[in-house]
Short mmCIF file of C-alpha atoms in Angstrom, two decimals:
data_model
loop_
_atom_site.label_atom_id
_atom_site.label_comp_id
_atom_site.label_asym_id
_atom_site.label_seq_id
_atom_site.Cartn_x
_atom_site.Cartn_y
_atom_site.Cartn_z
CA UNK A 1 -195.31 69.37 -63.77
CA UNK A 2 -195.35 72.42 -66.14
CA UNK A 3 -198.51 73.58 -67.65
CA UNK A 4 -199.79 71.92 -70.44
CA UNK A 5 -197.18 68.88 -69.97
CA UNK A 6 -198.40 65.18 -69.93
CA UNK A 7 -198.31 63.36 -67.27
CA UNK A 8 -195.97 60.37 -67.51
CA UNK A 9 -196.83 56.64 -67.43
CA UNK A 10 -194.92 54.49 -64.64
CA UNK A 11 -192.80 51.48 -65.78
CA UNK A 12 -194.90 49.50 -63.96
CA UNK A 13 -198.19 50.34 -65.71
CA UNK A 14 -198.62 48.91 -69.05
CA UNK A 15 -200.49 50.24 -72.04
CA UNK A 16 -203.58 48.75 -73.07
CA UNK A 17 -203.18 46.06 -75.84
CA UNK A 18 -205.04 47.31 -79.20
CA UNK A 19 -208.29 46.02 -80.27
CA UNK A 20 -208.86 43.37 -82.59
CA UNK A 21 -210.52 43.58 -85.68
CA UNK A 22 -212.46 40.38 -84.75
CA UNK A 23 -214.55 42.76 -82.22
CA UNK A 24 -215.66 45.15 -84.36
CA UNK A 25 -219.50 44.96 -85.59
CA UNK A 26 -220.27 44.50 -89.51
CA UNK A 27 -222.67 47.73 -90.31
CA UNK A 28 -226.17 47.09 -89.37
CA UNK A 29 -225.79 44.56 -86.83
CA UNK A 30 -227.73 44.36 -83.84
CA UNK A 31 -225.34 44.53 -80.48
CA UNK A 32 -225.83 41.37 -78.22
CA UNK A 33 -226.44 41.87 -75.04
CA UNK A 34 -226.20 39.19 -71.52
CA UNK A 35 -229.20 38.21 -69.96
CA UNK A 36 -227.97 40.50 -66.61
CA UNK A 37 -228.48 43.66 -69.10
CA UNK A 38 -231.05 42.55 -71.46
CA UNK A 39 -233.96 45.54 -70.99
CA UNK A 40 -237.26 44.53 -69.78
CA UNK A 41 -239.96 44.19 -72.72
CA UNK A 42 -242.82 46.45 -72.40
CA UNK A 43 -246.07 44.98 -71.98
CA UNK A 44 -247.12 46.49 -75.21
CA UNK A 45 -244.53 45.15 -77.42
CA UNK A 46 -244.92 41.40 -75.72
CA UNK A 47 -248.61 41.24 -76.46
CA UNK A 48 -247.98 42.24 -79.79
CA UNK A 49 -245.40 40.18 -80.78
CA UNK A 50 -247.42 36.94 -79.45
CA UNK A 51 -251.12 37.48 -80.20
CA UNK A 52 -253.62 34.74 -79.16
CA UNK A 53 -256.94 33.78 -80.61
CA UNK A 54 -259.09 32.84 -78.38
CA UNK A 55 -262.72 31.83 -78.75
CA UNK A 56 -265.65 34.13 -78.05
CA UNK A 57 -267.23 34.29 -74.95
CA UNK A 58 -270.45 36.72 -74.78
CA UNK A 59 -273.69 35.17 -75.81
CA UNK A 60 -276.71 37.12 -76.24
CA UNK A 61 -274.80 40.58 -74.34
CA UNK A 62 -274.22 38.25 -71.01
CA UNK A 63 -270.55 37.71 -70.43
CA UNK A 64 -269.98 33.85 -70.07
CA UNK A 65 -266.91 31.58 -68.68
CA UNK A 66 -264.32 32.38 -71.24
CA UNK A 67 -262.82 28.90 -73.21
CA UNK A 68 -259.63 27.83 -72.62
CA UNK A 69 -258.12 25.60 -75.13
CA UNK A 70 -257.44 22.15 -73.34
CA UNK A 71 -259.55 23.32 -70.43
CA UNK A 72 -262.01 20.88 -68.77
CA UNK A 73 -265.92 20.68 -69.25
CA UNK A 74 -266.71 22.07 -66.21
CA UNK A 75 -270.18 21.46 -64.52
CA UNK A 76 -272.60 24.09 -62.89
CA UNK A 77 -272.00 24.75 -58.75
CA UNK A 78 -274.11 22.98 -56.45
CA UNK A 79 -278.55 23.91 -56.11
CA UNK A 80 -277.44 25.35 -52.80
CA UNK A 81 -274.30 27.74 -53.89
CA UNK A 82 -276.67 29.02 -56.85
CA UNK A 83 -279.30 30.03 -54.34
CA UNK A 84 -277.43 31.60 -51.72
CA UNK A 85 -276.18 33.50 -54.44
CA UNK A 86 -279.47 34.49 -55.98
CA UNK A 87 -280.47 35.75 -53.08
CA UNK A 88 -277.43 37.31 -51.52
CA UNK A 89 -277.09 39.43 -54.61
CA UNK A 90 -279.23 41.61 -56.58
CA UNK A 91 -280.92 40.30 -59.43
CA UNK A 92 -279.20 42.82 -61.22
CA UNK A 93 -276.84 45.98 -60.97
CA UNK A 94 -278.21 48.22 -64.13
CA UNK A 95 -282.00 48.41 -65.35
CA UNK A 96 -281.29 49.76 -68.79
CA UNK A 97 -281.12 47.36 -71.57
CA UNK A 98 -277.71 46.15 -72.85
CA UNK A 99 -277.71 47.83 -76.01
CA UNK A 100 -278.13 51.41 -73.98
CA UNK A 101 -275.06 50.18 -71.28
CA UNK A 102 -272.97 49.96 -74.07
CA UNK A 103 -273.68 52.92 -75.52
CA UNK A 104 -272.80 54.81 -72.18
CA UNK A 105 -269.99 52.63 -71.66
CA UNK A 106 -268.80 54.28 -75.34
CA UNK A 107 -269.48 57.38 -73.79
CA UNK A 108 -267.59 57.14 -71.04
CA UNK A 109 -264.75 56.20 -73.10
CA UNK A 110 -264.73 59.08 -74.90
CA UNK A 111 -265.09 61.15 -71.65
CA UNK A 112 -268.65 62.04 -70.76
CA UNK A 113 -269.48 63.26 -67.34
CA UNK A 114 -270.35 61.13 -64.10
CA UNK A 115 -271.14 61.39 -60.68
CA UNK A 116 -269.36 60.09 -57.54
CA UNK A 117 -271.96 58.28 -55.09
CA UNK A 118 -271.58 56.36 -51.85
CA UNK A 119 -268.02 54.34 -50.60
CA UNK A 120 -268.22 50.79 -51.39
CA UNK A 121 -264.69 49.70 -50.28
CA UNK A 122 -261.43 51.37 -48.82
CA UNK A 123 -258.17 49.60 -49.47
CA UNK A 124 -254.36 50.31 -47.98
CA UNK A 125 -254.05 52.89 -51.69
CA UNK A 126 -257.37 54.10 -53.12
CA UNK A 127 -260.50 53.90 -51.96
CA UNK A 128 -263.65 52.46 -54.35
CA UNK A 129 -267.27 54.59 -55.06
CA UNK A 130 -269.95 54.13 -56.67
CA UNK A 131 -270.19 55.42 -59.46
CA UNK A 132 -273.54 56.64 -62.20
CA UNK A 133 -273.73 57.97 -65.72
CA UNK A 134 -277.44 58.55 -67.22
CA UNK A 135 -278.56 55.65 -64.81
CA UNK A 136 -275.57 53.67 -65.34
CA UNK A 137 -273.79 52.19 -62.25
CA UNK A 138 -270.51 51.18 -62.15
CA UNK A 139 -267.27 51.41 -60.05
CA UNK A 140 -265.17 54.45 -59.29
CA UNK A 141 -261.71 54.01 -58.20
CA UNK A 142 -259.92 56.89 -57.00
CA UNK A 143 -256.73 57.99 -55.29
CA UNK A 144 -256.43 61.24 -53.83
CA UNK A 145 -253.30 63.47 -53.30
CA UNK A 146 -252.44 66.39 -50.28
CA UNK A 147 -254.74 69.33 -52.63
CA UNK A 148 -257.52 67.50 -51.98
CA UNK A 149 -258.14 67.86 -48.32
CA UNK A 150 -258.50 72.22 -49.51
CA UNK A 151 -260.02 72.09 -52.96
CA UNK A 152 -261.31 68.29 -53.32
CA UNK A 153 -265.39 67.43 -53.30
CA UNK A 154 -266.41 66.95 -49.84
CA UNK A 155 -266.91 63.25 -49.61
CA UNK A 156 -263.36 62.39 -51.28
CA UNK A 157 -262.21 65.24 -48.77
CA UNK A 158 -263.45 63.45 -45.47
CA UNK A 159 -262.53 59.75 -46.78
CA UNK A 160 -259.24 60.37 -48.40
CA UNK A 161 -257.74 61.57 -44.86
CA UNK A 162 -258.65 57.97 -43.34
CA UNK A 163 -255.81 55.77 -45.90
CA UNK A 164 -252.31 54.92 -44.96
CA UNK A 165 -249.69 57.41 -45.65
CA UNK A 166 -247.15 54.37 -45.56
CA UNK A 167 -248.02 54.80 -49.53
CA UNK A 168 -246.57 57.33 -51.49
CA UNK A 169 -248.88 59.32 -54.15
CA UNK A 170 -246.40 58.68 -56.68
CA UNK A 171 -246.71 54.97 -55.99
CA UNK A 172 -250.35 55.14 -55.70
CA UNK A 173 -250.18 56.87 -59.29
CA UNK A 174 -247.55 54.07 -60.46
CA UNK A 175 -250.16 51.26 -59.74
CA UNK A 176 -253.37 52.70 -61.13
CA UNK A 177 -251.82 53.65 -64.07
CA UNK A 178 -250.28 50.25 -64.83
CA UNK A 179 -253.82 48.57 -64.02
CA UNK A 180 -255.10 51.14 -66.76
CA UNK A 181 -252.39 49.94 -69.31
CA UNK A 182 -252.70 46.10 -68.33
CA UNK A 183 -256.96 46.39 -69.22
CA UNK A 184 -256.24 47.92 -72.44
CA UNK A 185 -254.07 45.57 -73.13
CA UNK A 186 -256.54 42.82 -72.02
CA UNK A 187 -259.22 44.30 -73.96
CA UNK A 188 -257.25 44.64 -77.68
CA UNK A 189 -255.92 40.82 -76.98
CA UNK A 190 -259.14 38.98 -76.32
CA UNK A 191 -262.68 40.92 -76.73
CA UNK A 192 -264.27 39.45 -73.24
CA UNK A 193 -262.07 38.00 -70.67
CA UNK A 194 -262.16 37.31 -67.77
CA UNK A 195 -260.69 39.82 -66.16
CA UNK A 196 -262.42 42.84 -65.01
CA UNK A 197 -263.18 45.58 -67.82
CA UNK A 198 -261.69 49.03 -67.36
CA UNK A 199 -263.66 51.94 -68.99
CA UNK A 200 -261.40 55.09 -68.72
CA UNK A 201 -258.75 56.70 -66.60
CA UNK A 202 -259.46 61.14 -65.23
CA UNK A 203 -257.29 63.30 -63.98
CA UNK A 204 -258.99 65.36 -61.25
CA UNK A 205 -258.59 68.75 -61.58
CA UNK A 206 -260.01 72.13 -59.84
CA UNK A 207 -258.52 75.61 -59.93
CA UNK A 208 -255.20 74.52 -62.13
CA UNK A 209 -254.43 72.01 -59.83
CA UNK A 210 -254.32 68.16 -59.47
CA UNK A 211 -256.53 66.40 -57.10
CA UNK A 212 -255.87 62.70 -58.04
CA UNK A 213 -257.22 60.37 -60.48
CA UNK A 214 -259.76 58.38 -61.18
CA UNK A 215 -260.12 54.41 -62.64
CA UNK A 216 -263.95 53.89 -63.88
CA UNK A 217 -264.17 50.08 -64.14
CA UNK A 218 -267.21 47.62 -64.34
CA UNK A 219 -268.79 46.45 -61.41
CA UNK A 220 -268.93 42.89 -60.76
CA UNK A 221 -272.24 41.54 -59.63
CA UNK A 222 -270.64 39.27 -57.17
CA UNK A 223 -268.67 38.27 -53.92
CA UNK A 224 -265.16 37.48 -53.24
CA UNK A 225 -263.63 34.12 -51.70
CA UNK A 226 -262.93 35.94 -48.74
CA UNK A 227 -266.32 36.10 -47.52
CA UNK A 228 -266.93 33.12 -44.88
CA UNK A 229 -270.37 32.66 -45.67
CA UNK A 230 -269.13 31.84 -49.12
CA UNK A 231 -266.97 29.42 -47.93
CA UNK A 232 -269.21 27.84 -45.59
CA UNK A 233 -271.74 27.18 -48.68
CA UNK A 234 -269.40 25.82 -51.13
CA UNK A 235 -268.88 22.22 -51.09
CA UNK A 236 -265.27 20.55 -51.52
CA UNK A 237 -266.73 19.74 -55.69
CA UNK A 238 -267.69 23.69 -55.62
CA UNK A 239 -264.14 24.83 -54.14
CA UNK A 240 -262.42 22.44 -56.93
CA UNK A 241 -264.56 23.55 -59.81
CA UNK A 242 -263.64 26.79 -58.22
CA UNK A 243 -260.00 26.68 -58.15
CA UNK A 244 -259.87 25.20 -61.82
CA UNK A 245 -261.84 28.18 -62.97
CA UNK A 246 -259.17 30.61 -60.86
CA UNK A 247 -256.26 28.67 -62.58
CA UNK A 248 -258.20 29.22 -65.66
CA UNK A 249 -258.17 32.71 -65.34
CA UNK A 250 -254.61 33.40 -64.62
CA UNK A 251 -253.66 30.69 -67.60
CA UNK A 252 -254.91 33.33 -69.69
CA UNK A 253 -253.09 36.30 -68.24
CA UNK A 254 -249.78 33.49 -68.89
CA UNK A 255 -251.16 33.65 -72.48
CA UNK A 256 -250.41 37.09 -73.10
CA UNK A 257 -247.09 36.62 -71.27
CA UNK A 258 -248.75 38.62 -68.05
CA UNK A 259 -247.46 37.88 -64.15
CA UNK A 260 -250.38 39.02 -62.05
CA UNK A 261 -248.07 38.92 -58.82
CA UNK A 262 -251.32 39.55 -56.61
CA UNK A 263 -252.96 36.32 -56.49
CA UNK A 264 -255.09 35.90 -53.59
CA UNK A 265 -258.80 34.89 -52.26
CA UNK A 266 -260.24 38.72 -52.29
CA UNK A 267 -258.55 39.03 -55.73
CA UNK A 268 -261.61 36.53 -57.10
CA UNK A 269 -264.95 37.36 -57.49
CA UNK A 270 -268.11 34.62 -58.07
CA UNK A 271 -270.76 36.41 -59.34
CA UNK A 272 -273.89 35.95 -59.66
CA UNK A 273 -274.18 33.10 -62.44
CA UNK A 274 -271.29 31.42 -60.86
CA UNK A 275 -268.40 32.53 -63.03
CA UNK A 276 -265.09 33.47 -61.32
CA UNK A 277 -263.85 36.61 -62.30
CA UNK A 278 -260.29 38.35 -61.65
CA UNK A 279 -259.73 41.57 -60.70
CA UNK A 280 -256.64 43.96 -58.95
CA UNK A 281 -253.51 44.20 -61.80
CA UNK A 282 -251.85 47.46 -59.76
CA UNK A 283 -248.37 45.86 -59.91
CA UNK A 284 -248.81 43.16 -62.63
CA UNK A 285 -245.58 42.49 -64.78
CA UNK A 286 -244.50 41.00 -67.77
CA UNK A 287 -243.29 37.58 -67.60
CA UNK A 288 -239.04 37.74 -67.34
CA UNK A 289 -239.10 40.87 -64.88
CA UNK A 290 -237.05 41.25 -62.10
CA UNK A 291 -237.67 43.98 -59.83
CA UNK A 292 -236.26 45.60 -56.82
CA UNK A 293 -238.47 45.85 -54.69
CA UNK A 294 -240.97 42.97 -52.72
CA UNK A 295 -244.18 43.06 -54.33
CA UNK A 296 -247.27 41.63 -53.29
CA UNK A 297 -249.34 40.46 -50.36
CA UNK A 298 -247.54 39.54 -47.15
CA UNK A 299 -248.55 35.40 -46.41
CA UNK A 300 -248.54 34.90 -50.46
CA UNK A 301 -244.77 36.07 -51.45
CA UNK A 302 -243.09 33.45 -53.36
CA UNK A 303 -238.84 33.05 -52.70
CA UNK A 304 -238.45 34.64 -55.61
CA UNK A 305 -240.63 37.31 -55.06
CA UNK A 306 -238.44 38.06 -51.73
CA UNK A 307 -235.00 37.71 -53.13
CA UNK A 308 -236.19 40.34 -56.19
CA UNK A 309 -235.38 37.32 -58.73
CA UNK A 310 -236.60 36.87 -62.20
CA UNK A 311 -240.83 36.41 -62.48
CA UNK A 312 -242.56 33.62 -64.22
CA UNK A 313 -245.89 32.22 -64.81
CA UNK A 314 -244.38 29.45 -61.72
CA UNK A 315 -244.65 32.53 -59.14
CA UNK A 316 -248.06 33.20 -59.62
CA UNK A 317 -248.79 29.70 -59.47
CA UNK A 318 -247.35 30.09 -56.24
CA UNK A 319 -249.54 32.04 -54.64
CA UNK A 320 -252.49 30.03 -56.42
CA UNK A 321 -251.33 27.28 -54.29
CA UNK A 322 -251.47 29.33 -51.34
CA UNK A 323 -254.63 30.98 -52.21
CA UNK A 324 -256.29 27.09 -52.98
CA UNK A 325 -254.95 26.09 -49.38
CA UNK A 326 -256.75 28.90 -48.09
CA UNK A 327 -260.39 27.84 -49.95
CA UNK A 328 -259.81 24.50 -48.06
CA UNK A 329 -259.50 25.59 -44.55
CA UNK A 330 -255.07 26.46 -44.33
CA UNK A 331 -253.94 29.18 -43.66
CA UNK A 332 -251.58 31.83 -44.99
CA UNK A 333 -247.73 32.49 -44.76
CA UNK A 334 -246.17 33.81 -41.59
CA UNK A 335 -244.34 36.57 -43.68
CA UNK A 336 -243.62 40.24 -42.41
CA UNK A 337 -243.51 42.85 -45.53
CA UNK A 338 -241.14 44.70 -43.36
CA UNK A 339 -238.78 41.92 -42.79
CA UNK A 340 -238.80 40.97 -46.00
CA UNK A 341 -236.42 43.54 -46.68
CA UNK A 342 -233.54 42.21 -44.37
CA UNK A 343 -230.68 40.92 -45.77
CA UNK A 344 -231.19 37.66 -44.12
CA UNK A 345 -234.31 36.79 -44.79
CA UNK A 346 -233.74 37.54 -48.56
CA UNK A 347 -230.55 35.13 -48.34
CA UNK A 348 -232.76 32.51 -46.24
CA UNK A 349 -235.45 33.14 -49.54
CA UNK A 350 -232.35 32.70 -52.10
CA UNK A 351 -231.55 29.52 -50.05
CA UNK A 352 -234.87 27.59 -49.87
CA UNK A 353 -235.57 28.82 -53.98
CA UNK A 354 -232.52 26.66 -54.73
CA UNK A 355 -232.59 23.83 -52.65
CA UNK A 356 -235.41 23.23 -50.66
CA UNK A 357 -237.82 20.59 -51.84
CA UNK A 358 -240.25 21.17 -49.07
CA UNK A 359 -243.71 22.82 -49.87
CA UNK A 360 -244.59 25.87 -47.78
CA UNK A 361 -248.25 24.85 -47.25
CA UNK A 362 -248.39 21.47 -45.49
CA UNK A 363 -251.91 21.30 -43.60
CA UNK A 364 -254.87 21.79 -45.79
CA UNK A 365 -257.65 20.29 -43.01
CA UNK A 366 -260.36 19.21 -45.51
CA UNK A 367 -258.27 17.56 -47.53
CA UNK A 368 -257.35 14.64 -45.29
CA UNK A 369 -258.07 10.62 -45.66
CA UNK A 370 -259.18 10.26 -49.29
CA UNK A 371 -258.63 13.49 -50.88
CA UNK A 372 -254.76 13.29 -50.27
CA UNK A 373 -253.86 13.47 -53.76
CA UNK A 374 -255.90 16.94 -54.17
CA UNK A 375 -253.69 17.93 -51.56
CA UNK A 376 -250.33 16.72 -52.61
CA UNK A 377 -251.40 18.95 -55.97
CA UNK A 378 -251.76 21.96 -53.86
CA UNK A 379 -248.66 21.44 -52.29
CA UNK A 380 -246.85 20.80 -55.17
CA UNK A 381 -247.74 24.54 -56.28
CA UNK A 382 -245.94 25.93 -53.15
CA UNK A 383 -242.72 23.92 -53.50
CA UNK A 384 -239.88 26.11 -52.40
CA UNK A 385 -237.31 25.18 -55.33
CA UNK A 386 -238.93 26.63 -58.65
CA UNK A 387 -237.37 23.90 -60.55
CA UNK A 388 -239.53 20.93 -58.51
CA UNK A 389 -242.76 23.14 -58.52
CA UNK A 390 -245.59 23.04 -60.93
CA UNK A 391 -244.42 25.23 -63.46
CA UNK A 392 -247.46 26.67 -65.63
CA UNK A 393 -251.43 26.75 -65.49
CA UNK A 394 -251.74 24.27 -67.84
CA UNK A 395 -249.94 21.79 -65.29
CA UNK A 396 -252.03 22.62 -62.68
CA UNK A 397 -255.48 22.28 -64.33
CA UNK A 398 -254.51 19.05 -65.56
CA UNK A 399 -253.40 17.60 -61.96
CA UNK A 400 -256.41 19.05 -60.61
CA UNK A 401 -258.31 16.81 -62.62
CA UNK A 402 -256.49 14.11 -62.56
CA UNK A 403 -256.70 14.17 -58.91
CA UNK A 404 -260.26 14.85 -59.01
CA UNK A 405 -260.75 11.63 -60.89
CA UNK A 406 -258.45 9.48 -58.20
CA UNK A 407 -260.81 10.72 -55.48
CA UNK A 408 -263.89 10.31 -57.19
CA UNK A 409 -265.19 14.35 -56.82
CA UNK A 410 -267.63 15.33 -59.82
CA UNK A 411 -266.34 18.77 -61.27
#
């Protein structure tokens, strides 16, 4: 056709029919939008929007099991669990009175010096040190990029080389950052939870350049329930005064609207006066997010975590029912993170999260004869089909002790 000339319209296409008037917005109004495009709430904004009181929990500068409203009166472990932890652990981890730690801890929020001592623990991302300020110990940890091997200190230098480069730095970056953001968080919502407390975030520098970062968090005076020799102390009334205090816990991440999405045994420490504390929120969400990826612990994904569905308070409790199978002698999930990324097992996931009424943990050995009903609760939480699985925390506890009652076990 000529330059500049229109192109002409076929007889067979049709013009598009004019818009109504009825469409159009009034000035002001707020555009509605389907749950498939609604954006994801920051964590921020949720935790704002719903504040909750909740009672304190620090007597006398000692940081005591938080109170949950509706939770149960909870007696102390067992002569024998208090004494293997008395003298498995140290009496305590800092000499300096309490009114001193916290003035250091101020310190270190506002970004005073401190020292990197020995390796305590080295996990698939970032690796965990000891760390001191003006005879202050607490934890260091850090993740490490390529820069480091040429300019970093010497003992980050010679550890950083021995952790998986399956993990990206990026990534590695993504999930400290986001534990960071969930403590805060934490911290401004309730003065002394349960969880962990985070101090401050660095940025490791030398010469110009970026070495890595570093998380300085508190160290917990305790042991996880991953240790065997735990396990083989605790008695079935420790493990269930155990699990309600896990439970607990995550009820009051659910509070502030929080999926922790990493639920598992080395995820919960006992300390030293027998309080369980939680730890690890690298990939927690807020509740209502759907992402793209698998994310989590292979043996403690939930359907929904596999088919990148929509995340609730019901998937971590999950992996609480996996985790409680565990404490009692199960095992874990025969799940492969890498073929959880096949399109059939994903389909196989969508399948089972919509109509399978079977629970995925079925033989919980020390559960067996009388204690049945403590295990039909446990199963319950790993019910395939959301909609026939415990849904919340605040289910759970109260089956756990409703249970407890049935089979006669003092918690």
């Amino acid at each position: 056709r000529p330059a500049g000339a229109r192109r002409g319209r076929s007889p067979k296409t049709r013009p598009a029919p004019p818009r109504k008037d009825t469409c159009a917005r009034p000035a002001g109004a707020r555009r509605e939008y389907s749950p498939k495009t609604r954006s994801t709430p920051c964590l921020k904004d949720i935790c704002a929007a719903t504040p909750v009181e909740l009672p304190p929990s620090q007597e006398g500068g000692v940081l005591r099991r938080p109170v949950v409203q509706g939770a149960p009166q909870l007696s102390s472990m067992s002569h024998g669990v208090t004494a293997f932890l008395q003298a498995r652990l140290p009496e305590t981890l800092n000499t300096l009175p309490p009114a001193r730690c916290e003035a250091v801890i101020r310190d270190l929020e506002n970004g005073a010096p401190y020292a990197i001592g020995s390796q305590l623990f080295r996990g698939a991302e970032s690796i965990l040190y000891q760390g001191t300020c003006e005879g202050f110990n607490f934890i260091v940890k850090s993740i490490r990029n390529r820069c480091d091997h040429w300019l970093g200190d010497v003992r980050t230098r010679k550890d950083t080389g021995k952790l998986s480069d399956n993990v990206s730095y990026a990534t590695k970056y993504k999930h400290l950052s986001n534990e960071w953001k969930m403590g805060q968080l934490l911290r401004e919502t309730a003065p002394n939870p349960t969880p962990v407390q985070l101090y401050s975030m660095r940025r490791v520098k030398r010469l110009g350049l970026e070495l890595g970062w570093d998380l300085l968090m508190e160290r917990i005076n305790g042991l996880d329930f991953s240790d065997k020799k735990l396990l083989s102390v605790l008695s079935l009334s420790d493990k269930l005064r155990a699990c309600i205090m896990m439970a607990q816990a995550i009820h009051q991440l659910h509070q502030r609207r929080i999926v922790h999405l990493d639920i598992k045994p080395s995820n919960f420490l006992l300390d030293r006066d027998a309080n369980v504390r939680l730890i690890d929120f690298g990939i927690s969400v807020p509740t209502g997010f759907q992402s793209r990826t698998v994310a989590g612990t292979a043996g403690y994904f939930s359907p929904e975590q596999i088919c990148c569905r929509t995340l609730g308070e019901d998937t971590d409790v999950f992996a609480l029912g996996i985790t409680f199978g565990v404490l009692f002698g199960g095992r874990t999930l025969m799940q492969n993170p890498e073929e959880a990324k096949s399109r059939q097992y994903r389909h196989n996931a969508m399948v089972d999260m919509e109509k399978n009424t079977l629970p995925a943990v079925t033989d919980i050995p020390e559960l067996n004869g009388v204690f049945k009903p403590l295990a039909e609760v446990i199963r319950d939480c790993t019910i395939f089909k959301r909609s026939s699985r415990i849904g919340n925390c605040t289910a759970l506890i109260a089956r756990l002790v409703q249970a407890a009652e049935i089979c006669k076990v003092k918690i």
